[in-house]
mmCIF file of N, CA, C and O and ligand atoms in Angstrom:
data_model
loop_
_atom_site.group_PDB
_atom_site.id
_atom_site.type_symbol
_atom_site.label_atom_id
_atom_site.label_comp_id
_atom_site.label_asym_id
_atom_site.label_seq_id
_atom_site.Cartn_x
_atom_site.Cartn_y
_atom_site.Cartn_z
ATOM 1 N N MET E 110 85.903 133.250 72.911
ATOM 2 C CA MET E 110 84.121 132.952 72.279
ATOM 3 C C MET E 110 83.606 133.873 72.936
ATOM 4 O O MET E 110 82.741 134.315 72.521
ATOM 5 N N ASN E 111 83.857 133.731 74.406
ATOM 6 C CA ASN E 111 82.747 134.399 75.204
ATOM 7 C C ASN E 111 83.082 135.983 74.465
ATOM 8 O O ASN E 111 81.978 136.806 75.098
ATOM 9 N N SER E 112 84.125 136.300 74.598
ATOM 10 C CA SER E 112 84.398 137.663 74.608
ATOM 11 C C SER E 112 83.876 138.192 73.147
ATOM 12 O O SER E 112 83.315 139.420 73.203
ATOM 13 N N VAL E 113 83.560 137.235 72.267
ATOM 14 C CA VAL E 113 83.288 137.781 70.666
ATOM 15 C C VAL E 113 81.956 137.868 70.783
ATOM 16 O O VAL E 113 81.136 138.818 70.538
ATOM 17 N N MET E 114 81.105 137.082 71.796
ATOM 18 C CA MET E 114 79.655 136.846 72.206
ATOM 19 C C MET E 114 79.267 138.448 72.876
ATOM 20 O O MET E 114 78.253 139.039 72.568
ATOM 21 N N PHE E 115 79.899 138.846 73.820
ATOM 22 C CA PHE E 115 79.560 139.792 74.737
ATOM 23 C C PHE E 115 80.064 141.480 73.709
ATOM 24 O O PHE E 115 79.251 142.393 73.866
ATOM 25 N N THR E 116 80.808 140.893 72.435
ATOM 26 C CA THR E 116 80.739 142.133 71.822
ATOM 27 C C THR E 116 79.840 142.447 70.648
ATOM 28 O O THR E 116 79.611 143.188 70.506
ATOM 29 N N LEU E 117 79.244 141.097 70.149
ATOM 30 C CA LEU E 117 78.525 140.946 69.380
ATOM 31 C C LEU E 117 77.242 141.567 69.802
ATOM 32 O O LEU E 117 76.155 141.964 68.741
ATOM 33 N N VAL E 118 76.668 140.794 70.544
ATOM 34 C CA VAL E 118 75.297 140.855 71.349
ATOM 35 C C VAL E 118 75.014 142.332 71.415
ATOM 36 O O VAL E 118 74.210 142.755 70.819
ATOM 37 N N PRO E 119 75.905 143.313 72.029
ATOM 38 C CA PRO E 119 75.486 144.410 72.242
ATOM 39 C C PRO E 119 75.289 145.374 71.025
ATOM 40 O O PRO E 119 74.274 145.984 70.595
ATOM 41 N N ILE E 120 76.220 145.112 69.480
ATOM 42 C CA ILE E 120 75.994 145.254 68.623
ATOM 43 C C ILE E 120 74.716 144.729 67.708
ATOM 44 O O ILE E 120 74.109 145.899 67.220
ATOM 45 N N PHE E 121 74.319 143.962 68.336
ATOM 46 C CA PHE E 121 73.331 143.072 67.763
ATOM 47 C C PHE E 121 71.784 144.298 68.275
ATOM 48 O O PHE E 121 70.872 144.456 67.506
ATOM 49 N N ILE E 122 72.090 143.854 69.382
ATOM 50 C CA ILE E 122 70.680 144.726 70.316
ATOM 51 C C ILE E 122 70.549 146.341 69.814
ATOM 52 O O ILE E 122 69.845 146.863 69.875
ATOM 53 N N GLY E 123 71.863 146.950 69.682
ATOM 54 C CA GLY E 123 71.876 148.467 69.142
ATOM 55 C C GLY E 123 71.442 148.486 68.078
ATOM 56 O O GLY E 123 70.487 149.461 67.830
ATOM 57 N N VAL E 124 71.853 147.424 67.035
ATOM 58 C CA VAL E 124 70.965 147.510 65.690
ATOM 59 C C VAL E 124 69.644 147.382 65.550
ATOM 60 O O VAL E 124 68.977 148.283 65.012
ATOM 61 N N VAL E 125 69.028 146.431 66.502
ATOM 62 C CA VAL E 125 67.589 146.130 66.169
ATOM 63 C C VAL E 125 66.859 147.378 67.026
ATOM 64 O O VAL E 125 65.904 147.731 66.288
ATOM 65 N N ALA E 126 67.448 148.251 68.332
ATOM 66 C CA ALA E 126 66.934 149.101 68.746
ATOM 67 C C ALA E 126 66.976 150.626 67.485
ATOM 68 O O ALA E 126 66.003 150.929 67.525
ATOM 69 N N LEU E 127 67.994 150.384 66.928
ATOM 70 C CA LEU E 127 68.112 151.714 65.836
ATOM 71 C C LEU E 127 67.021 151.550 64.936
ATOM 72 O O LEU E 127 66.417 152.446 64.585
ATOM 73 N N CYS E 128 66.830 150.055 64.371
ATOM 74 C CA CYS E 128 65.834 149.499 63.513
ATOM 75 C C CYS E 128 64.146 150.287 64.053
ATOM 76 O O CYS E 128 63.308 150.714 63.390
ATOM 77 N N VAL E 129 64.058 149.874 65.178
ATOM 78 C CA VAL E 129 62.902 149.900 65.964
ATOM 79 C C VAL E 129 62.448 151.534 65.972
ATOM 80 O O VAL E 129 61.575 151.993 65.492
ATOM 81 N N PHE E 130 63.731 152.216 66.649
ATOM 82 C CA PHE E 130 63.547 153.405 67.103
ATOM 83 C C PHE E 130 63.295 154.661 65.689
ATOM 84 O O PHE E 130 62.754 155.192 65.296
ATOM 85 N N GLY E 131 64.360 153.999 64.779
ATOM 86 C CA GLY E 131 64.081 154.106 63.176
ATOM 87 C C GLY E 131 62.627 154.493 62.558
ATOM 88 O O GLY E 131 62.174 155.498 62.069
ATOM 89 N N GLY E 132 62.195 152.995 62.935
ATOM 90 C CA GLY E 132 60.805 153.082 62.327
ATOM 91 C C GLY E 132 59.675 153.880 63.153
ATOM 92 O O GLY E 132 59.389 154.649 62.286
ATOM 93 N N ILE E 133 59.877 154.058 64.365
ATOM 94 C CA ILE E 133 58.856 154.651 64.952
ATOM 95 C C ILE E 133 58.751 156.746 64.609
ATOM 96 O O ILE E 133 58.029 157.027 64.493
ATOM 97 N N PHE E 134 60.465 156.822 64.501
ATOM 98 C CA PHE E 134 60.671 158.271 64.244
ATOM 99 C C PHE E 134 60.128 158.213 62.892
ATOM 100 O O PHE E 134 59.485 159.684 62.538
ATOM 101 N N MET E 135 60.263 157.369 61.535
ATOM 102 C CA MET E 135 59.883 157.615 60.300
ATOM 103 C C MET E 135 58.026 157.585 60.142
ATOM 104 O O MET E 135 57.745 158.708 59.567
ATOM 105 N N THR E 136 57.698 157.017 61.222
ATOM 106 C CA THR E 136 56.054 156.964 61.420
ATOM 107 C C THR E 136 55.474 158.342 61.511
ATOM 108 O O THR E 136 54.947 158.862 61.154
ATOM 109 N N PHE E 137 56.487 158.504 62.573
ATOM 110 C CA PHE E 137 56.109 160.216 63.105
ATOM 111 C C PHE E 137 56.452 161.511 62.164
ATOM 112 O O PHE E 137 55.270 162.276 61.676
ATOM 113 N N ILE E 138 57.332 160.801 61.222
ATOM 114 C CA ILE E 138 57.671 161.847 60.428
ATOM 115 C C ILE E 138 56.757 161.845 59.257
ATOM 116 O O ILE E 138 56.325 163.049 58.853
ATOM 117 N N THR E 139 56.270 160.717 58.916
ATOM 118 C CA THR E 139 55.270 160.605 57.595
ATOM 119 C C THR E 139 54.254 161.302 58.184
ATOM 120 O O THR E 139 53.610 161.787 57.687
ATOM 121 N N ALA E 140 53.942 160.965 59.564
ATOM 122 C CA ALA E 140 52.329 161.343 59.523
ATOM 123 C C ALA E 140 52.335 162.920 60.193
ATOM 124 O O ALA E 140 51.415 163.432 59.848
ATOM 125 N N PHE E 141 53.509 163.372 60.592
ATOM 126 C CA PHE E 141 53.280 165.086 60.485
ATOM 127 C C PHE E 141 53.475 165.258 58.948
ATOM 128 O O PHE E 141 52.814 166.371 59.001
ATOM 129 N N ARG E 142 54.208 164.852 58.367
ATOM 130 C CA ARG E 142 54.022 165.483 56.871
ATOM 131 C C ARG E 142 52.870 165.172 56.266
ATOM 132 O O ARG E 142 52.141 166.318 55.423
ATOM 133 N N HIS E 143 52.038 164.361 56.428
ATOM 134 C CA HIS E 143 50.746 163.998 55.860
ATOM 135 C C HIS E 143 49.456 164.777 56.577
ATOM 136 O O HIS E 143 48.670 164.509 56.241
ATOM 137 N N ARG E 144 49.941 165.308 58.056
ATOM 138 C CA ARG E 144 49.061 165.893 58.493
ATOM 139 C C ARG E 144 48.101 167.100 58.063
ATOM 140 O O ARG E 144 46.678 167.093 57.623
ATOM 141 N N GLY E 145 48.898 167.590 57.174
ATOM 142 C CA GLY E 145 48.352 168.747 56.204
ATOM 143 C C GLY E 145 47.563 168.464 55.248
ATOM 144 O O GLY E 145 46.284 168.258 55.200
ATOM 145 N N THR E 146 47.834 167.313 54.523
ATOM 146 C CA THR E 146 46.926 166.553 53.510
ATOM 147 C C THR E 146 45.906 165.757 53.913
ATOM 148 O O THR E 146 45.052 165.960 53.510
ATOM 149 N N ILE E 147 45.875 165.242 55.345
ATOM 150 C CA ILE E 147 44.696 164.508 55.666
ATOM 151 C C ILE E 147 43.754 165.437 56.192
ATOM 152 O O ILE E 147 42.557 165.473 56.263
ATOM 153 N N GLN E 148 44.081 166.574 56.551
ATOM 154 C CA GLN E 148 43.094 167.875 57.049
ATOM 155 C C GLN E 148 42.735 168.409 55.523
ATOM 156 O O GLN E 148 41.468 168.808 55.665
ATOM 157 N N GLN E 149 43.284 168.519 54.770
ATOM 158 C CA GLN E 149 42.915 169.014 53.232
ATOM 159 C C GLN E 149 41.826 168.148 52.961
ATOM 160 O O GLN E 149 40.622 168.234 52.425
ATOM 161 N N ILE E 150 42.064 166.675 52.871
ATOM 162 C CA ILE E 150 41.185 165.830 52.687
ATOM 163 C C ILE E 150 39.825 165.737 53.425
ATOM 164 O O ILE E 150 38.571 165.610 53.049
ATOM 165 N N THR E 151 40.069 166.205 54.697
ATOM 166 C CA THR E 151 38.658 165.908 55.656
ATOM 167 C C THR E 151 37.966 167.359 55.361
ATOM 168 O O THR E 151 36.665 167.095 55.274
ATOM 169 N N ASP E 152 38.470 168.104 55.149
ATOM 170 C CA ASP E 152 37.551 169.357 54.967
ATOM 171 C C ASP E 152 37.512 169.523 53.369
ATOM 172 O O ASP E 152 36.058 169.861 53.295
ATOM 173 N N GLU E 153 37.797 168.614 52.657
ATOM 174 C CA GLU E 153 37.187 168.565 51.149
ATOM 175 C C GLU E 153 35.739 167.593 51.119
ATOM 176 O O GLU E 153 34.788 167.904 50.744
ATOM 177 N N ALA E 154 35.949 166.502 52.288
ATOM 178 C CA ALA E 154 35.233 165.427 52.349
ATOM 179 C C ALA E 154 33.851 166.263 52.838
ATOM 180 O O ALA E 154 32.905 166.218 52.615
ATOM 181 N N LEU E 155 34.323 167.180 54.035
ATOM 182 C CA LEU E 155 33.241 167.667 54.794
ATOM 183 C C LEU E 155 32.318 168.881 53.832
ATOM 184 O O LEU E 155 31.373 168.614 53.571
ATOM 185 N N ARG E 156 33.178 169.427 52.737
ATOM 186 C CA ARG E 156 32.707 170.565 51.829
ATOM 187 C C ARG E 156 31.916 169.634 50.875
ATOM 188 O O ARG E 156 30.570 170.146 50.386
ATOM 189 N N GLN E 157 32.171 168.479 50.467
ATOM 190 C CA GLN E 157 31.317 167.884 49.479
ATOM 191 C C GLN E 157 29.888 167.152 50.214
ATOM 192 O O GLN E 157 29.214 167.249 49.332
ATOM 193 N N SER E 158 29.949 166.703 51.415
ATOM 194 C CA SER E 158 28.859 166.550 51.935
ATOM 195 C C SER E 158 27.864 167.379 51.890
ATOM 196 O O SER E 158 26.895 167.228 52.128
ATOM 197 N N ARG E 159 28.521 168.391 52.790
ATOM 198 C CA ARG E 159 27.404 169.847 52.495
ATOM 199 C C ARG E 159 26.907 170.172 51.392
ATOM 200 O O ARG E 159 25.595 170.634 51.303
ATOM 201 N N HIS E 160 28.109 170.099 50.184
ATOM 202 C CA HIS E 160 27.419 170.395 48.809
ATOM 203 C C HIS E 160 25.829 169.266 48.358
ATOM 204 O O HIS E 160 25.194 169.511 47.760
ATOM 205 N N ARG E 161 26.316 168.213 48.954
ATOM 206 C CA ARG E 161 25.497 167.085 48.745
ATOM 207 C C ARG E 161 24.215 166.974 49.106
ATOM 208 O O ARG E 161 23.153 166.731 48.990
ATOM 209 N N ALA E 162 24.446 167.756 50.757
ATOM 210 C CA ALA E 162 23.283 168.019 51.447
ATOM 211 C C ALA E 162 22.206 168.996 51.023
ATOM 212 O O ALA E 162 21.055 169.337 50.818
ATOM 213 N N GLN E 163 22.893 170.237 50.006
ATOM 214 C CA GLN E 163 21.670 171.190 49.747
ATOM 215 C C GLN E 163 21.174 170.997 48.668
ATOM 216 O O GLN E 163 20.175 171.379 48.982
ATOM 217 N N PRO E 164 21.059 170.399 47.451
ATOM 218 C CA PRO E 164 20.243 170.002 46.659
ATOM 219 C C PRO E 164 19.160 169.565 47.018
ATOM 220 O O PRO E 164 17.924 169.936 46.315
ATOM 221 N N PRO E 165 18.844 168.501 48.064
ATOM 222 C CA PRO E 165 17.767 168.051 48.518
ATOM 223 C C PRO E 165 16.760 169.226 48.822
ATOM 224 O O PRO E 165 15.480 169.146 48.170
ATOM 225 N N GLU E 166 17.308 170.043 49.686
ATOM 226 C CA GLU E 166 16.714 171.437 50.335
ATOM 227 C C GLU E 166 15.937 172.502 49.089
ATOM 228 O O GLU E 166 14.912 172.288 49.250
ATOM 229 N N GLN E 167 16.967 172.450 48.052
ATOM 230 C CA GLN E 167 16.356 173.420 46.971
ATOM 231 C C GLN E 167 15.198 172.403 46.053
ATOM 232 O O GLN E 167 14.402 173.077 46.026
ATOM 233 N N ASN E 168 15.288 170.870 46.103
ATOM 234 C CA ASN E 168 14.221 170.479 45.426
ATOM 235 C C ASN E 168 12.905 170.314 46.280
ATOM 236 O O ASN E 168 11.954 170.266 45.365
ATOM 237 N N SER E 169 13.019 170.477 47.408
ATOM 238 C CA SER E 169 12.278 170.088 48.202
ATOM 239 C C SER E 169 11.040 171.611 48.232
ATOM 240 O O SER E 169 9.888 171.569 48.391
ATOM 241 N N SER E 170 11.637 172.684 47.805
ATOM 242 C CA SER E 170 10.549 173.938 47.566
ATOM 243 C C SER E 170 9.672 173.515 46.256
ATOM 244 O O SER E 170 8.859 174.405 45.826
ATOM 245 N N GLN E 171 10.127 172.580 45.040
ATOM 246 C CA GLN E 171 9.855 172.645 44.351
ATOM 247 C C GLN E 171 8.205 171.640 44.152
ATOM 248 O O GLN E 171 8.474 170.422 45.036
ATOM 249 N N PRO E 172 7.310 172.100 43.926
ATOM 250 C CA PRO E 172 6.121 171.107 44.316
ATOM 251 C C PRO E 172 5.938 169.932 43.889
ATOM 252 O O PRO E 172 5.490 168.746 44.224
ATOM 253 N N ARG E 173 6.392 169.730 42.405
ATOM 254 C CA ARG E 173 6.660 168.326 41.818
ATOM 255 C C ARG E 173 7.975 167.853 41.945
ATOM 256 O O ARG E 173 8.834 168.166 41.078
ATOM 257 N N SER E 174 7.883 167.098 43.083
ATOM 258 C CA SER E 174 9.265 166.134 43.142
ATOM 259 C C SER E 174 9.030 164.980 43.152
ATOM 260 O O SER E 174 7.962 164.463 43.495
ATOM 261 N N SER E 175 10.183 164.202 43.530
ATOM 262 C CA SER E 175 9.997 162.767 43.624
ATOM 263 C C SER E 175 9.647 162.255 45.269
ATOM 264 O O SER E 175 9.933 161.119 45.465
ATOM 265 N N SER E 176 9.320 163.429 45.925
ATOM 266 C CA SER E 176 8.912 163.017 47.204
ATOM 267 C C SER E 176 8.298 161.783 47.498
ATOM 268 O O SER E 176 7.081 162.032 46.328
ATOM 269 N N ALA E 177 8.326 161.047 48.515
ATOM 270 C CA ALA E 177 6.873 160.092 48.680
ATOM 271 C C ALA E 177 5.828 160.416 49.703
ATOM 272 O O ALA E 177 5.053 159.764 49.831
ATOM 273 N N GLY E 178 6.412 161.701 50.188
ATOM 274 C CA GLY E 178 5.163 162.187 51.213
ATOM 275 C C GLY E 178 3.845 162.388 51.091
ATOM 276 O O GLY E 178 3.030 162.305 51.823
ATOM 277 N N ASP E 179 3.599 162.461 49.153
ATOM 278 C CA ASP E 179 2.389 163.200 49.004
ATOM 279 C C ASP E 179 1.450 161.752 48.825
ATOM 280 O O ASP E 179 0.170 161.662 48.642
ATOM 281 N N TYR E 180 2.432 160.349 48.820
ATOM 282 C CA TYR E 180 1.415 159.125 48.449
ATOM 283 C C TYR E 180 0.871 158.195 49.523
ATOM 284 O O TYR E 180 1.597 158.410 50.709
ATOM 285 N N ALA E 181 0.165 157.334 49.790
ATOM 286 C CA ALA E 181 -0.770 156.924 50.782
ATOM 287 C C ALA E 181 -0.931 155.458 50.206
ATOM 288 O O ALA E 181 -1.015 155.184 49.163
ATOM 289 N N CYS E 182 -0.383 154.392 51.143
ATOM 290 C CA CYS E 182 -0.685 153.141 50.637
ATOM 291 C C CYS E 182 -2.434 152.680 50.379
ATOM 292 O O CYS E 182 -3.240 153.576 50.910
ATOM 293 N N ASP E 183 -2.312 151.857 49.265
ATOM 294 C CA ASP E 183 -3.816 151.831 48.736
ATOM 295 C C ASP E 183 -4.532 150.861 49.749
ATOM 296 O O ASP E 183 -5.984 150.729 49.815
ATOM 297 N N HIS E 184 -3.923 149.929 50.665
ATOM 298 C CA HIS E 184 -4.412 148.784 51.307
ATOM 299 C C HIS E 184 -4.845 149.210 52.695
ATOM 300 O O HIS E 184 -6.043 149.220 53.169
ATOM 301 N N CYS E 185 -3.652 150.428 53.252
ATOM 302 C CA CYS E 185 -3.758 150.459 54.786
ATOM 303 C C CYS E 185 -4.339 152.049 54.898
ATOM 304 O O CYS E 185 -4.628 152.323 55.755
ATOM 305 N N GLY E 186 -3.793 152.945 53.898
ATOM 306 C CA GLY E 186 -3.770 154.645 54.112
ATOM 307 C C GLY E 186 -2.785 154.835 54.458
ATOM 308 O O GLY E 186 -2.833 156.336 54.452
ATOM 309 N N ALA E 187 -1.732 154.420 54.916
ATOM 310 C CA ALA E 187 -0.812 154.910 55.566
ATOM 311 C C ALA E 187 -0.035 155.404 54.736
ATOM 312 O O ALA E 187 0.430 155.326 53.515
ATOM 313 N N ALA E 188 0.514 156.720 55.427
ATOM 314 C CA ALA E 188 1.279 157.417 54.237
ATOM 315 C C ALA E 188 2.923 156.667 53.874
ATOM 316 O O ALA E 188 3.384 156.288 54.610
ATOM 317 N N LEU E 189 3.681 157.094 52.977
ATOM 318 C CA LEU E 189 4.874 156.573 52.597
ATOM 319 C C LEU E 189 5.733 157.296 53.389
ATOM 320 O O LEU E 189 6.070 158.393 53.948
ATOM 321 N N GLY E 190 6.821 156.389 53.984
ATOM 322 C CA GLY E 190 7.588 157.214 54.692
ATOM 323 C C GLY E 190 9.077 157.493 53.901
ATOM 324 O O GLY E 190 8.769 157.262 52.628
ATOM 325 N N ALA E 191 9.758 158.802 54.157
ATOM 326 C CA ALA E 191 10.784 159.295 53.551
ATOM 327 C C ALA E 191 11.582 158.266 52.928
ATOM 328 O O ALA E 191 11.842 158.660 51.863
ATOM 329 N N GLY E 192 12.157 156.954 53.510
ATOM 330 C CA GLY E 192 12.492 156.030 53.159
ATOM 331 C C GLY E 192 12.386 155.166 52.240
ATOM 332 O O GLY E 192 13.112 154.300 51.584
ATOM 333 N N THR E 193 10.999 155.297 51.495
ATOM 334 C CA THR E 193 10.318 154.124 50.807
ATOM 335 C C THR E 193 11.117 154.482 49.469
ATOM 336 O O THR E 193 10.828 155.690 49.070
ATOM 337 N N GLU E 194 11.363 153.469 48.848
ATOM 338 C CA GLU E 194 11.980 153.638 47.451
ATOM 339 C C GLU E 194 10.511 153.272 46.325
ATOM 340 O O GLU E 194 9.631 152.371 46.439
ATOM 341 N N ILE E 195 10.315 154.096 45.417
ATOM 342 C CA ILE E 195 9.307 154.025 44.452
ATOM 343 C C ILE E 195 9.911 153.899 43.183
ATOM 344 O O ILE E 195 11.030 154.336 42.690
ATOM 345 N N SER E 196 9.758 152.152 42.581
ATOM 346 C CA SER E 196 10.228 152.056 41.111
ATOM 347 C C SER E 196 9.763 153.155 40.178
ATOM 348 O O SER E 196 8.992 153.963 40.009
ATOM 349 N N PRO E 197 10.782 153.021 39.223
ATOM 350 C CA PRO E 197 10.258 153.900 38.203
ATOM 351 C C PRO E 197 8.983 153.544 37.370
ATOM 352 O O PRO E 197 8.166 154.600 36.830
ATOM 353 N N SER E 198 8.238 152.606 37.480
ATOM 354 C CA SER E 198 6.797 152.110 37.041
ATOM 355 C C SER E 198 5.733 153.029 38.230
ATOM 356 O O SER E 198 4.598 152.717 38.046
ATOM 357 N N GLY E 199 6.564 153.333 39.163
ATOM 358 C CA GLY E 199 5.326 153.793 40.203
ATOM 359 C C GLY E 199 5.171 152.846 41.668
ATOM 360 O O GLY E 199 4.449 153.377 42.365
ATOM 361 N N ASP E 200 5.661 152.014 41.379
ATOM 362 C CA ASP E 200 5.084 150.822 42.607
ATOM 363 C C ASP E 200 5.987 151.132 43.768
ATOM 364 O O ASP E 200 7.069 151.510 43.746
ATOM 365 N N PHE E 201 5.530 150.645 45.031
ATOM 366 C CA PHE E 201 6.155 151.022 46.035
ATOM 367 C C PHE E 201 5.557 149.665 47.115
ATOM 368 O O PHE E 201 4.292 149.466 47.031
ATOM 369 N N LYS E 202 6.382 149.803 48.349
ATOM 370 C CA LYS E 202 6.030 148.398 49.266
ATOM 371 C C LYS E 202 5.581 149.254 50.378
ATOM 372 O O LYS E 202 6.325 149.995 50.848
ATOM 373 N N CYS E 203 4.129 149.102 51.014
ATOM 374 C CA CYS E 203 3.799 149.810 52.248
ATOM 375 C C CYS E 203 4.789 149.604 53.049
ATOM 376 O O CYS E 203 4.797 148.181 53.516
ATOM 377 N N GLY E 204 5.345 150.040 54.275
ATOM 378 C CA GLY E 204 6.259 149.881 55.140
ATOM 379 C C GLY E 204 5.315 149.267 56.266
ATOM 380 O O GLY E 204 5.919 148.860 57.322
ATOM 381 N N TYR E 205 3.988 149.397 56.693
ATOM 382 C CA TYR E 205 3.044 149.369 57.591
ATOM 383 C C TYR E 205 2.607 147.825 57.203
ATOM 384 O O TYR E 205 2.253 147.155 57.900
ATOM 385 N N CYS E 206 1.782 147.571 55.733
ATOM 386 C CA CYS E 206 1.289 146.082 55.669
ATOM 387 C C CYS E 206 1.621 145.363 54.777
ATOM 388 O O CYS E 206 1.645 144.526 54.523
ATOM 389 N N ASP E 207 3.191 146.026 54.389
ATOM 390 C CA ASP E 207 3.923 145.298 53.214
ATOM 391 C C ASP E 207 2.879 144.865 52.229
ATOM 392 O O ASP E 207 3.627 143.746 51.401
ATOM 393 N N SER E 208 2.483 145.521 51.668
ATOM 394 C CA SER E 208 1.566 145.328 50.336
ATOM 395 C C SER E 208 2.122 146.303 49.149
ATOM 396 O O SER E 208 2.333 146.974 49.613
ATOM 397 N N TRP E 209 2.139 145.867 47.917
ATOM 398 C CA TRP E 209 2.655 146.742 47.070
ATOM 399 C C TRP E 209 1.256 147.825 46.502
ATOM 400 O O TRP E 209 0.128 147.126 46.256
ATOM 401 N N SER E 210 1.693 148.765 46.303
ATOM 402 C CA SER E 210 0.709 149.759 45.569
ATOM 403 C C SER E 210 1.177 150.659 44.811
ATOM 404 O O SER E 210 2.423 150.500 44.290
ATOM 405 N N ASN E 211 0.827 151.433 43.727
ATOM 406 C CA ASN E 211 1.141 152.143 42.632
ATOM 407 C C ASN E 211 0.496 153.636 42.942
ATOM 408 O O ASN E 211 -0.148 153.437 43.034
ATOM 409 N N ILE E 212 1.857 154.360 42.571
ATOM 410 C CA ILE E 212 1.380 155.983 42.932
ATOM 411 C C ILE E 212 0.575 156.487 41.815
ATOM 412 O O ILE E 212 -0.433 157.521 42.284
ATOM 413 N N LYS E 213 0.314 155.584 40.744
ATOM 414 C CA LYS E 213 -0.424 156.102 39.657
ATOM 415 C C LYS E 213 -1.810 155.630 39.682
ATOM 416 O O LYS E 213 -2.926 156.092 38.805
ATOM 417 N N SER E 214 -2.182 154.817 40.600
ATOM 418 C CA SER E 214 -3.581 153.980 40.294
ATOM 419 C C SER E 214 -4.377 154.722 41.533
ATOM 420 O O SER E 214 -3.825 155.710 42.418
HETATM 421 ZN ZN1 ZN D 53 -0.233 149.629 53.632
#
């Protein structure tokens, strides 16, 4: 009985070790194989973010854009911040006094 245990336990440990190292090895292989793909995805994302960053620069050269910089609050006269959202009907909320104004008024 004892001899059987002494034979089986090392085999069991060996099988477990093989599975663990095999898993680590496969992870490295997969990471290595996908490294080029990940790099391509990163490059593509960078290129797309650059493309997305360019159109606003072109729009800013046009005098009539949806830029909020030309408008000011009716109540306190503060200029609209760049992040101020203007509704399709022209309403916007002042970032300083929190009151609503209209760009067409
Ligand atoms: Zn205001």
